[in-house]
Amino acid sequence: MSMALTSYIIPKIIVISYKKKLFDVVDSRKVHVGSVPRLGGVAFTPTIIITFCLMAGVHVVSGPIEGVSLLSYAPLVALYLCSLVILYLEGIADDLVGVGYKPKFAVMFFVSMLVVWSGTYLHDFQGIFFLHRILPLVGALLSMVLIVFVINAINMIDGVDGLASGVSMLAFFFFFVFFAYRRDVFFASLALVSLGMLIPFWVFNVFGKVERQRKIFMGDTGAQTVGLLLSLLAMRLAMARPDTEGWFSCPLMVAMTLLLVPCFDVVRVFCWRIRHRRNPFLPDKQHIHHKLMAVGMSGRTTMMIIIAVEAFYILLNLSMLTVADVNIVLLTDVVSYAVLHIVLSYIIRRKESMTAGQSAVGSNNV
């Protein structure tokens, strides 16, 4: 249902965007050329709302599903919808006229407060950093920060066609599998609806041609909506009761794994900006997709490599959690990701030095 809705809405948005000249502004950080609409994310929140309203209607008409009480989710759904709509409106304003990062963060923290108010927040570190139960106030405040962090992580990695949506589709798929494994019908449905919502957009974003007026970006509206949905699912999965052994012995680590690449990328970029005395909230070209393209990769190859790296970490961590302590798994992730960037930086420096040397030789010959 969500796939059909997005497939119908996005072409309409493209037509309106071209008629009203609502395009993404090309600047030094952007890798695309030409006029491309950036309002693809406008389709996301209405799709989620319509799909779940229809599902609720079917639930009422056809009778309850065994083991599923719709009313038990009502307060949760009400606060989730409020948070989605508020962030949706802020995203549209940002895509149309621009919003400063301070008001954006204020809205994000308010939205995260609504999510925490619904009872969706961390209660237990499950052995990560050798910590377990935490105070409710600490868990609530930390969860607010993490929700804002994930929203921005998805927004910041949205720099190459199909990248943010591709990584998110992979995460939504595994969230669906894990919630289905836990027999949590509501959140499995949310993950599946979100996956279906993104597939048509990904096709338009990756394969749409600018000259045929079929290409579109998700914009801040879409990236923030997807980031919020992922943070909701990650938080709920992290709250699940751990298995005594096996890959689900630490649900928090499983949830972190599904968002590992975008989250690690933001942490690394923020650390780099602070170390170089730059504003950590102002954009630059230090993200992993910028590095891969600096090495010489095309946009599409960059997208496929990063999605493959995320898939590798998912399989690696799920395998390691069956045999190793969660802190060893986390340390392995951090070290391997750091090594990846060290190698990329070395290749970039070597390529730049070779280019500079060739330029110097050319100048001397002249």
Short mmCIF file of the C-alpha atoms (twelve columns), coordinates in Angstrom:
data_MODEL
# 
_entry.id   MODEL 
# 
loop_
_atom_site.group_PDB 
_atom_site.id 
_atom_site.type_symbol 
_atom_site.label_atom_id 
_atom_site.label_alt_id 
_atom_site.label_comp_id 
_atom_site.label_asym_id 
_atom_site.label_seq_id 
_atom_site.Cartn_x 
_atom_site.Cartn_y 
_atom_site.Cartn_z 
_atom_site.pdbx_PDB_model_num 
ATOM 1   C CA . MET A 1   0.000   0.000   0.000   1 
ATOM 2   C CA . SER A 2   2.731   2.470   0.973   1 
ATOM 3   C CA . MET A 3   4.667   1.580   -2.173  1 
ATOM 4   C CA . ALA A 4   1.631   2.275   -4.361  1 
ATOM 5   C CA . LEU A 5   0.936   5.601   -2.634  1 
ATOM 6   C CA . THR A 6   4.510   6.854   -2.981  1 
ATOM 7   C CA . SER A 7   4.611   5.694   -6.615  1 
ATOM 8   C CA . TYR A 8   1.506   7.794   -7.262  1 
ATOM 9   C CA . ILE A 9   2.446   10.893  -5.240  1 
ATOM 10  C CA . ILE A 10  6.083   11.399  -6.295  1 
ATOM 11  C CA . PRO A 11  5.412   11.964  -10.040 1 
ATOM 12  C CA . LYS A 12  2.807   14.582  -9.049  1 
ATOM 13  C CA . ILE A 13  5.364   16.314  -6.820  1 
ATOM 14  C CA . ILE A 14  7.879   16.325  -9.689  1 
ATOM 15  C CA . VAL A 15  5.358   17.965  -12.044 1 
ATOM 16  C CA . ILE A 16  4.436   20.646  -9.483  1 
ATOM 17  C CA . SER A 17  8.109   21.275  -8.638  1 
ATOM 18  C CA . TYR A 18  8.989   21.920  -12.274 1 
ATOM 19  C CA . LYS A 19  5.969   24.163  -12.777 1 
ATOM 20  C CA . LYS A 20  6.793   26.223  -9.681  1 
ATOM 21  C CA . LYS A 21  10.599  25.924  -10.167 1 
ATOM 22  C CA . LEU A 22  11.173  24.364  -6.736  1 
ATOM 23  C CA . PHE A 23  14.682  22.994  -7.264  1 
ATOM 24  C CA . ASP A 24  17.675  22.017  -5.158  1 
ATOM 25  C CA . VAL A 25  20.329  24.738  -5.189  1 
ATOM 26  C CA . VAL A 26  23.636  23.539  -6.652  1 
ATOM 27  C CA . ASP A 27  26.674  24.557  -4.577  1 
ATOM 28  C CA . SER A 28  30.264  23.439  -4.005  1 
ATOM 29  C CA . ARG A 29  29.192  20.524  -1.769  1 
ATOM 30  C CA . LYS A 30  26.623  19.076  -4.190  1 
ATOM 31  C CA . VAL A 31  27.628  16.340  -6.613  1 
ATOM 32  C CA . HIS A 32  24.698  16.709  -9.009  1 
ATOM 33  C CA . VAL A 33  24.245  19.053  -11.949 1 
ATOM 34  C CA . GLY A 34  21.062  20.502  -13.368 1 
ATOM 35  C CA . SER A 35  17.778  21.488  -11.785 1 
ATOM 36  C CA . VAL A 36  16.374  18.715  -9.591  1 
ATOM 37  C CA . PRO A 37  13.318  18.990  -7.296  1 
ATOM 38  C CA . ARG A 38  14.073  18.316  -3.624  1 
ATOM 39  C CA . LEU A 39  10.555  17.715  -2.328  1 
ATOM 40  C CA . GLY A 40  10.383  13.911  -2.620  1 
ATOM 41  C CA . GLY A 41  10.124  13.647  1.155   1 
ATOM 42  C CA . VAL A 42  6.803   15.509  1.044   1 
ATOM 43  C CA . ALA A 43  5.253   12.156  0.064   1 
ATOM 44  C CA . PHE A 44  6.547   10.250  3.092   1 
ATOM 45  C CA . THR A 45  4.521   11.382  6.118   1 
ATOM 46  C CA . PRO A 46  1.146   11.397  4.278   1 
ATOM 47  C CA . THR A 47  1.940   7.890   3.043   1 
ATOM 48  C CA . ILE A 48  2.649   6.673   6.581   1 
ATOM 49  C CA . ILE A 49  -0.514  8.290   7.978   1 
ATOM 50  C CA . ILE A 50  -2.835  7.091   5.191   1 
ATOM 51  C CA . THR A 51  -1.456  3.546   5.264   1 
ATOM 52  C CA . PHE A 52  -1.798  3.186   9.029   1 
ATOM 53  C CA . CYS A 53  -5.283  4.718   9.031   1 
ATOM 54  C CA . LEU A 54  -6.339  2.166   6.412   1 
ATOM 55  C CA . MET A 55  -4.706  -0.631  8.405   1 
ATOM 56  C CA . ALA A 56  -6.576  0.520   11.522  1 
ATOM 57  C CA . GLY A 57  -9.831  0.592   9.560   1 
ATOM 58  C CA . VAL A 58  -9.282  -2.927  8.259   1 
ATOM 59  C CA . HIS A 59  -8.400  -4.030  11.797  1 
ATOM 60  C CA . VAL A 60  -11.714 -2.671  13.121  1 
ATOM 61  C CA . VAL A 61  -13.868 -3.983  10.253  1 
ATOM 62  C CA . SER A 62  -12.348 -7.448  9.909   1 
ATOM 63  C CA . GLY A 63  -11.871 -8.064  13.604  1 
ATOM 64  C CA . PRO A 64  -8.766  -8.017  15.811  1 
ATOM 65  C CA . ILE A 65  -5.643  -9.983  15.029  1 
ATOM 66  C CA . GLU A 66  -4.889  -12.563 17.687  1 
ATOM 67  C CA . GLY A 67  -2.511  -11.145 20.267  1 
ATOM 68  C CA . VAL A 68  -2.736  -7.575  18.905  1 
ATOM 69  C CA . SER A 69  -4.679  -4.868  20.762  1 
ATOM 70  C CA . LEU A 70  -5.052  -1.736  18.659  1 
ATOM 71  C CA . LEU A 71  -6.163  0.365   21.628  1 
ATOM 72  C CA . SER A 72  -2.992  -0.465  23.551  1 
ATOM 73  C CA . TYR A 73  -0.987  1.348   20.869  1 
ATOM 74  C CA . ALA A 74  -3.288  4.420   20.696  1 
ATOM 75  C CA . PRO A 75  -1.299  6.770   23.017  1 
ATOM 76  C CA . LEU A 76  1.939   5.665   21.371  1 
ATOM 77  C CA . VAL A 77  0.596   6.249   17.850  1 
ATOM 78  C CA . ALA A 78  -0.851  9.657   18.788  1 
ATOM 79  C CA . LEU A 79  2.508   10.950  20.041  1 
ATOM 80  C CA . TYR A 80  4.410   9.364   17.139  1 
ATOM 81  C CA . LEU A 81  2.070   11.028  14.632  1 
ATOM 82  C CA . CYS A 82  2.434   14.392  16.371  1 
ATOM 83  C CA . SER A 83  6.213   14.116  16.200  1 
ATOM 84  C CA . LEU A 84  6.107   13.079  12.530  1 
ATOM 85  C CA . VAL A 85  3.789   15.919  11.511  1 
ATOM 86  C CA . ILE A 86  5.753   18.590  13.418  1 
ATOM 87  C CA . LEU A 87  9.058   17.470  11.891  1 
ATOM 88  C CA . TYR A 88  7.350   17.190  8.496   1 
ATOM 89  C CA . LEU A 89  6.194   20.829  8.627   1 
ATOM 90  C CA . GLU A 90  9.637   22.046  9.709   1 
ATOM 91  C CA . GLY A 91  11.228  20.033  6.898   1 
ATOM 92  C CA . ILE A 92  8.935   21.550  4.269   1 
ATOM 93  C CA . ALA A 93  9.763   25.042  5.544   1 
ATOM 94  C CA . ASP A 94  13.472  24.213  5.351   1 
ATOM 95  C CA . ASP A 95  13.204  22.843  1.814   1 
ATOM 96  C CA . LEU A 96  11.175  25.817  0.564   1 
ATOM 97  C CA . VAL A 97  12.663  28.856  2.310   1 
ATOM 98  C CA . GLY A 98  15.462  27.531  4.536   1 
ATOM 99  C CA . VAL A 99  15.596  27.219  8.324   1 
ATOM 100 C CA . GLY A 100 18.653  27.944  10.476  1 
ATOM 101 C CA . TYR A 101 20.244  25.067  12.355  1 
ATOM 102 C CA . LYS A 102 19.288  26.488  15.776  1 
ATOM 103 C CA . PRO A 103 15.495  26.504  15.136  1 
ATOM 104 C CA . LYS A 104 15.853  23.094  13.469  1 
ATOM 105 C CA . PHE A 105 17.518  21.631  16.541  1 
ATOM 106 C CA . ALA A 106 14.867  23.192  18.774  1 
ATOM 107 C CA . VAL A 107 12.140  21.447  16.750  1 
ATOM 108 C CA . MET A 108 14.062  18.164  16.758  1 
ATOM 109 C CA . PHE A 109 14.482  18.213  20.527  1 
ATOM 110 C CA . PHE A 110 10.789  18.982  20.990  1 
ATOM 111 C CA . VAL A 111 9.926   16.067  18.716  1 
ATOM 112 C CA . SER A 112 12.307  13.790  20.616  1 
ATOM 113 C CA . MET A 113 10.623  14.873  23.863  1 
ATOM 114 C CA . LEU A 114 7.261   13.714  22.462  1 
ATOM 115 C CA . VAL A 115 8.779   10.350  21.574  1 
ATOM 116 C CA . VAL A 116 10.235  9.935   25.058  1 
ATOM 117 C CA . TRP A 117 6.900   11.017  26.553  1 
ATOM 118 C CA . SER A 118 5.329   8.043   24.777  1 
ATOM 119 C CA . GLY A 119 7.528   5.763   26.888  1 
ATOM 120 C CA . THR A 120 10.022  5.087   24.098  1 
ATOM 121 C CA . TYR A 121 13.415  5.518   25.715  1 
ATOM 122 C CA . LEU A 122 16.404  3.506   26.912  1 
ATOM 123 C CA . HIS A 123 16.254  1.735   30.268  1 
ATOM 124 C CA . ASP A 124 19.281  -0.534  30.032  1 
ATOM 125 C CA . PHE A 125 22.706  -0.471  28.330  1 
ATOM 126 C CA . GLN A 126 22.673  -4.295  28.295  1 
ATOM 127 C CA . GLY A 127 26.396  -4.550  29.023  1 
ATOM 128 C CA . ILE A 128 27.633  -1.914  26.556  1 
ATOM 129 C CA . PHE A 129 30.500  -0.036  28.276  1 
ATOM 130 C CA . PHE A 130 29.895  -2.613  31.051  1 
ATOM 131 C CA . LEU A 131 26.736  -0.741  32.077  1 
ATOM 132 C CA . HIS A 132 23.269  -2.165  32.639  1 
ATOM 133 C CA . ARG A 133 20.233  -0.516  34.243  1 
ATOM 134 C CA . ILE A 134 20.232  3.291   34.156  1 
ATOM 135 C CA . LEU A 135 18.094  5.889   35.901  1 
ATOM 136 C CA . PRO A 136 14.860  6.718   34.017  1 
ATOM 137 C CA . LEU A 137 15.766  10.429  33.824  1 
ATOM 138 C CA . VAL A 138 19.208  9.610   32.410  1 
ATOM 139 C CA . GLY A 139 17.666  7.184   29.926  1 
ATOM 140 C CA . ALA A 140 15.059  9.735   28.825  1 
ATOM 141 C CA . LEU A 141 17.580  12.556  28.302  1 
ATOM 142 C CA . LEU A 142 20.051  10.273  26.538  1 
ATOM 143 C CA . SER A 143 17.286  8.958   24.279  1 
ATOM 144 C CA . MET A 144 16.319  12.509  23.280  1 
ATOM 145 C CA . VAL A 145 19.913  13.210  22.274  1 
ATOM 146 C CA . LEU A 146 20.142  9.919   20.355  1 
ATOM 147 C CA . ILE A 147 16.902  10.590  18.445  1 
ATOM 148 C CA . VAL A 148 18.187  14.005  17.325  1 
ATOM 149 C CA . PHE A 149 21.530  12.387  16.500  1 
ATOM 150 C CA . VAL A 150 19.983  9.718   14.242  1 
ATOM 151 C CA . ILE A 151 17.780  12.273  12.452  1 
ATOM 152 C CA . ASN A 152 20.870  14.333  11.646  1 
ATOM 153 C CA . ALA A 153 22.920  11.270  10.716  1 
ATOM 154 C CA . ILE A 154 20.464  10.368  7.949   1 
ATOM 155 C CA . ASN A 155 20.248  13.990  6.835   1 
ATOM 156 C CA . MET A 156 24.028  14.349  6.644   1 
ATOM 157 C CA . ILE A 157 24.616  11.147  4.677   1 
ATOM 158 C CA . ASP A 158 22.070  12.246  2.060   1 
ATOM 159 C CA . GLY A 159 24.729  13.481  -0.365  1 
ATOM 160 C CA . VAL A 160 24.720  10.906  -3.184  1 
ATOM 161 C CA . ASP A 161 21.813  9.556   -5.218  1 
ATOM 162 C CA . GLY A 162 20.236  6.590   -3.460  1 
ATOM 163 C CA . LEU A 163 22.589  6.624   -0.470  1 
ATOM 164 C CA . ALA A 164 20.403  7.780   2.435   1 
ATOM 165 C CA . SER A 165 17.371  5.944   1.069   1 
ATOM 166 C CA . GLY A 166 19.414  2.814   0.262   1 
ATOM 167 C CA . VAL A 167 21.012  2.575   3.713   1 
ATOM 168 C CA . SER A 168 17.610  3.277   5.286   1 
ATOM 169 C CA . MET A 169 15.888  0.614   3.174   1 
ATOM 170 C CA . LEU A 170 18.439  -1.929  4.372   1 
ATOM 171 C CA . ALA A 171 17.812  -0.889  7.981   1 
ATOM 172 C CA . PHE A 172 14.012  -0.959  7.577   1 
ATOM 173 C CA . PHE A 173 14.221  -4.463  6.093   1 
ATOM 174 C CA . PHE A 174 16.187  -5.799  9.061   1 
ATOM 175 C CA . PHE A 175 13.966  -3.944  11.529  1 
ATOM 176 C CA . PHE A 176 11.011  -5.712  9.930   1 
ATOM 177 C CA . VAL A 177 12.758  -9.089  10.249  1 
ATOM 178 C CA . PHE A 178 13.729  -8.503  13.885  1 
ATOM 179 C CA . PHE A 179 10.316  -7.213  14.988  1 
ATOM 180 C CA . ALA A 180 8.630   -10.085 13.156  1 
ATOM 181 C CA . TYR A 181 11.017  -12.432 14.988  1 
ATOM 182 C CA . ARG A 182 9.855   -10.828 18.251  1 
ATOM 183 C CA . ARG A 183 6.202   -11.104 17.104  1 
ATOM 184 C CA . ASP A 184 5.723   -7.350  17.473  1 
ATOM 185 C CA . VAL A 185 3.119   -6.799  14.757  1 
ATOM 186 C CA . PHE A 186 2.820   -3.020  15.119  1 
ATOM 187 C CA . PHE A 187 6.506   -2.180  14.776  1 
ATOM 188 C CA . ALA A 188 7.071   -4.871  12.153  1 
ATOM 189 C CA . SER A 189 4.269   -3.196  10.177  1 
ATOM 190 C CA . LEU A 190 5.832   0.252   10.676  1 
ATOM 191 C CA . ALA A 191 9.168   -1.020  9.363   1 
ATOM 192 C CA . LEU A 192 7.535   -2.720  6.369   1 
ATOM 193 C CA . VAL A 193 5.408   0.335   5.510   1 
ATOM 194 C CA . SER A 194 8.512   2.552   5.733   1 
ATOM 195 C CA . LEU A 195 10.424  0.181   3.450   1 
ATOM 196 C CA . GLY A 196 7.609   0.202   0.904   1 
ATOM 197 C CA . MET A 197 7.453   3.988   1.101   1 
ATOM 198 C CA . LEU A 198 11.148  4.333   0.205   1 
ATOM 199 C CA . ILE A 199 11.421  1.864   -2.686  1 
ATOM 200 C CA . PRO A 200 9.640   4.011   -5.339  1 
ATOM 201 C CA . PHE A 201 11.541  7.108   -4.202  1 
ATOM 202 C CA . TRP A 202 14.855  5.237   -4.486  1 
ATOM 203 C CA . VAL A 203 14.012  4.259   -8.075  1 
ATOM 204 C CA . PHE A 204 13.185  7.863   -9.034  1 
ATOM 205 C CA . ASN A 205 16.240  9.190   -7.202  1 
ATOM 206 C CA . VAL A 206 18.759  6.744   -8.675  1 
ATOM 207 C CA . PHE A 207 17.402  6.000   -12.150 1 
ATOM 208 C CA . GLY A 208 15.383  9.134   -12.905 1 
ATOM 209 C CA . LYS A 209 16.878  11.334  -15.627 1 
ATOM 210 C CA . VAL A 210 17.193  15.094  -15.133 1 
ATOM 211 C CA . GLU A 211 16.689  15.767  -18.839 1 
ATOM 212 C CA . ARG A 212 13.432  13.778  -18.789 1 
ATOM 213 C CA . GLN A 213 12.296  15.536  -15.595 1 
ATOM 214 C CA . ARG A 214 11.988  12.248  -13.687 1 
ATOM 215 C CA . LYS A 215 14.634  12.741  -10.987 1 
ATOM 216 C CA . ILE A 216 13.901  13.924  -7.441  1 
ATOM 217 C CA . PHE A 217 15.658  14.306  -4.085  1 
ATOM 218 C CA . MET A 218 14.088  13.622  -0.685  1 
ATOM 219 C CA . GLY A 219 15.237  16.944  0.786   1 
ATOM 220 C CA . ASP A 220 15.332  17.704  4.493   1 
ATOM 221 C CA . THR A 221 11.647  16.779  4.765   1 
ATOM 222 C CA . GLY A 222 12.361  13.234  3.662   1 
ATOM 223 C CA . ALA A 223 15.700  12.769  5.408   1 
ATOM 224 C CA . GLN A 224 14.312  13.971  8.737   1 
ATOM 225 C CA . THR A 225 11.167  11.853  8.401   1 
ATOM 226 C CA . VAL A 226 13.217  8.748   7.629   1 
ATOM 227 C CA . GLY A 227 15.639  9.566   10.449  1 
ATOM 228 C CA . LEU A 228 12.788  9.876   12.932  1 
ATOM 229 C CA . LEU A 229 11.221  6.591   11.806  1 
ATOM 230 C CA . LEU A 230 14.569  4.813   12.116  1 
ATOM 231 C CA . SER A 231 15.191  6.272   15.571  1 
ATOM 232 C CA . LEU A 232 11.725  5.140   16.729  1 
ATOM 233 C CA . LEU A 233 12.336  1.609   15.506  1 
ATOM 234 C CA . ALA A 234 15.871  1.514   16.908  1 
ATOM 235 C CA . MET A 235 14.700  2.714   20.311  1 
ATOM 236 C CA . ARG A 236 11.857  0.199   20.470  1 
ATOM 237 C CA . LEU A 237 14.148  -2.651  19.411  1 
ATOM 238 C CA . ALA A 238 16.696  -1.606  22.034  1 
ATOM 239 C CA . MET A 239 13.918  -1.824  24.655  1 
ATOM 240 C CA . ALA A 240 13.164  -5.464  23.785  1 
ATOM 241 C CA . ARG A 241 13.858  -8.197  26.309  1 
ATOM 242 C CA . PRO A 242 17.270  -9.745  25.499  1 
ATOM 243 C CA . ASP A 243 17.696  -13.446 24.811  1 
ATOM 244 C CA . THR A 244 19.903  -15.272 27.286  1 
ATOM 245 C CA . GLU A 245 22.340  -16.102 24.475  1 
ATOM 246 C CA . GLY A 246 22.749  -15.762 20.727  1 
ATOM 247 C CA . TRP A 247 22.649  -12.779 18.364  1 
ATOM 248 C CA . PHE A 248 19.764  -11.106 20.257  1 
ATOM 249 C CA . SER A 249 21.557  -11.164 23.601  1 
ATOM 250 C CA . CYS A 250 22.013  -7.384  23.275  1 
ATOM 251 C CA . PRO A 251 19.097  -5.740  21.394  1 
ATOM 252 C CA . LEU A 252 20.687  -2.298  21.869  1 
ATOM 253 C CA . MET A 253 23.780  -3.398  19.936  1 
ATOM 254 C CA . VAL A 254 21.583  -4.938  17.229  1 
ATOM 255 C CA . ALA A 255 19.693  -1.643  16.884  1 
ATOM 256 C CA . MET A 256 22.957  0.330   16.758  1 
ATOM 257 C CA . THR A 257 24.322  -1.998  14.091  1 
ATOM 258 C CA . LEU A 258 21.484  -1.212  11.681  1 
ATOM 259 C CA . LEU A 259 22.464  2.482   11.752  1 
ATOM 260 C CA . LEU A 260 26.198  2.020   12.233  1 
ATOM 261 C CA . VAL A 261 27.632  3.633   9.087   1 
ATOM 262 C CA . PRO A 262 25.618  6.889   9.127   1 
ATOM 263 C CA . CYS A 263 26.074  7.276   12.893  1 
ATOM 264 C CA . PHE A 264 29.800  6.524   12.866  1 
ATOM 265 C CA . ASP A 265 30.177  8.936   9.952   1 
ATOM 266 C CA . VAL A 266 28.568  11.789  11.901  1 
ATOM 267 C CA . VAL A 267 30.719  11.123  14.982  1 
ATOM 268 C CA . ARG A 268 33.894  11.102  12.880  1 
ATOM 269 C CA . VAL A 269 32.953  14.280  10.980  1 
ATOM 270 C CA . PHE A 270 31.994  16.134  14.167  1 
ATOM 271 C CA . CYS A 271 35.293  15.138  15.804  1 
ATOM 272 C CA . TRP A 272 37.206  16.284  12.709  1 
ATOM 273 C CA . ARG A 273 35.438  19.670  12.671  1 
ATOM 274 C CA . ILE A 274 36.005  20.248  16.388  1 
ATOM 275 C CA . ARG A 275 39.676  19.232  16.103  1 
ATOM 276 C CA . HIS A 276 40.110  21.739  13.262  1 
ATOM 277 C CA . ARG A 277 38.203  24.411  15.224  1 
ATOM 278 C CA . ARG A 278 35.277  24.528  12.844  1 
ATOM 279 C CA . ASN A 279 31.583  24.773  13.640  1 
ATOM 280 C CA . PRO A 280 30.469  21.109  13.915  1 
ATOM 281 C CA . PHE A 281 27.004  22.008  12.622  1 
ATOM 282 C CA . LEU A 282 28.096  23.707  9.394   1 
ATOM 283 C CA . PRO A 283 28.366  21.465  6.294   1 
ATOM 284 C CA . ASP A 284 31.582  20.520  4.511   1 
ATOM 285 C CA . LYS A 285 32.944  17.684  2.360   1 
ATOM 286 C CA . GLN A 286 34.341  15.353  5.027   1 
ATOM 287 C CA . HIS A 287 31.678  12.638  4.915   1 
ATOM 288 C CA . ILE A 288 32.441  9.099   3.790   1 
ATOM 289 C CA . HIS A 289 30.710  9.583   0.426   1 
ATOM 290 C CA . HIS A 290 32.861  12.662  -0.248  1 
ATOM 291 C CA . LYS A 291 35.988  10.620  0.527   1 
ATOM 292 C CA . LEU A 292 35.018  7.758   -1.767  1 
ATOM 293 C CA . MET A 293 34.303  10.180  -4.593  1 
ATOM 294 C CA . ALA A 294 37.637  11.926  -3.941  1 
ATOM 295 C CA . VAL A 295 39.289  8.526   -4.419  1 
ATOM 296 C CA . GLY A 296 37.700  8.401   -7.866  1 
ATOM 297 C CA . MET A 297 34.452  6.490   -7.361  1 
ATOM 298 C CA . SER A 298 31.315  7.490   -9.229  1 
ATOM 299 C CA . GLY A 299 28.223  8.498   -7.286  1 
ATOM 300 C CA . ARG A 300 26.468  5.202   -7.945  1 
ATOM 301 C CA . THR A 301 29.538  3.131   -7.060  1 
ATOM 302 C CA . THR A 302 29.926  5.150   -3.861  1 
ATOM 303 C CA . MET A 303 26.310  4.444   -2.958  1 
ATOM 304 C CA . MET A 304 26.673  0.703   -3.557  1 
ATOM 305 C CA . ILE A 305 29.946  0.491   -1.598  1 
ATOM 306 C CA . ILE A 306 28.520  2.243   1.476   1 
ATOM 307 C CA . ILE A 307 25.380  0.083   1.459   1 
ATOM 308 C CA . ALA A 308 27.615  -2.988  1.121   1 
ATOM 309 C CA . VAL A 309 29.741  -1.792  4.071   1 
ATOM 310 C CA . GLU A 310 26.578  -1.377  6.183   1 
ATOM 311 C CA . ALA A 311 25.392  -4.863  5.171   1 
ATOM 312 C CA . PHE A 312 28.833  -6.252  6.058   1 
ATOM 313 C CA . TYR A 313 28.672  -4.726  9.543   1 
ATOM 314 C CA . ILE A 314 25.177  -6.112  10.101  1 
ATOM 315 C CA . LEU A 315 26.252  -9.650  9.216   1 
ATOM 316 C CA . LEU A 316 29.540  -9.300  11.112  1 
ATOM 317 C CA . ASN A 317 27.934  -8.048  14.313  1 
ATOM 318 C CA . LEU A 318 25.096  -10.563 14.300  1 
ATOM 319 C CA . SER A 319 27.678  -13.318 13.915  1 
ATOM 320 C CA . MET A 320 30.026  -11.933 16.579  1 
ATOM 321 C CA . LEU A 321 27.237  -11.422 19.119  1 
ATOM 322 C CA . THR A 322 26.753  -15.194 19.234  1 
ATOM 323 C CA . VAL A 323 30.343  -15.806 20.374  1 
ATOM 324 C CA . ALA A 324 31.831  -12.564 21.763  1 
ATOM 325 C CA . ASP A 325 31.136  -9.949  24.421  1 
ATOM 326 C CA . VAL A 326 29.221  -6.921  23.166  1 
ATOM 327 C CA . ASN A 327 32.120  -4.580  24.016  1 
ATOM 328 C CA . ILE A 328 34.475  -6.619  21.841  1 
ATOM 329 C CA . VAL A 329 31.954  -6.325  19.006  1 
ATOM 330 C CA . LEU A 330 31.747  -2.548  19.466  1 
ATOM 331 C CA . LEU A 331 35.543  -2.205  19.652  1 
ATOM 332 C CA . THR A 332 35.888  -4.240  16.444  1 
ATOM 333 C CA . ASP A 333 33.437  -1.905  14.709  1 
ATOM 334 C CA . VAL A 334 35.219  1.255   15.854  1 
ATOM 335 C CA . VAL A 335 38.703  0.020   14.947  1 
ATOM 336 C CA . SER A 336 37.690  -1.354  11.543  1 
ATOM 337 C CA . TYR A 337 35.792  1.833   10.661  1 
ATOM 338 C CA . ALA A 338 38.778  3.961   11.711  1 
ATOM 339 C CA . VAL A 339 41.108  1.811   9.588   1 
ATOM 340 C CA . LEU A 340 38.766  2.235   6.608   1 
ATOM 341 C CA . HIS A 341 39.031  6.027   6.869   1 
ATOM 342 C CA . ILE A 342 42.789  5.950   7.423   1 
ATOM 343 C CA . VAL A 343 43.175  3.942   4.216   1 
ATOM 344 C CA . LEU A 344 40.858  6.289   2.298   1 
ATOM 345 C CA . SER A 345 42.720  9.361   3.575   1 
ATOM 346 C CA . TYR A 346 46.059  7.817   2.564   1 
ATOM 347 C CA . ILE A 347 44.792  7.087   -0.956  1 
ATOM 348 C CA . ILE A 348 43.410  10.626  -1.291  1 
ATOM 349 C CA . ARG A 349 46.682  12.230  -0.113  1 
ATOM 350 C CA . ARG A 350 48.698  10.047  -2.462  1 
ATOM 351 C CA . LYS A 351 46.403  10.902  -5.359  1 
ATOM 352 C CA . GLU A 352 46.641  14.632  -4.571  1 
ATOM 353 C CA . SER A 353 50.444  14.511  -4.321  1 
ATOM 354 C CA . MET A 354 50.688  12.688  -7.663  1 
ATOM 355 C CA . THR A 355 48.375  15.247  -9.267  1 
ATOM 356 C CA . ALA A 356 50.420  18.108  -7.801  1 
ATOM 357 C CA . GLY A 357 53.634  16.494  -9.047  1 
ATOM 358 C CA . GLN A 358 52.257  16.085  -12.556 1 
ATOM 359 C CA . SER A 359 51.118  19.725  -12.540 1 
ATOM 360 C CA . ALA A 360 54.584  20.855  -11.447 1 
ATOM 361 C CA . VAL A 361 56.226  18.809  -14.221 1 
ATOM 362 C CA . GLY A 362 53.815  20.275  -16.749 1 
ATOM 363 C CA . SER A 363 54.594  23.821  -15.584 1 
ATOM 364 C CA . ASN A 364 58.360  23.220  -15.832 1 
ATOM 365 C CA . ASN A 365 57.991  21.850  -19.346 1 
ATOM 366 C CA . VAL A 366 56.152  25.002  -20.373 1 
# 
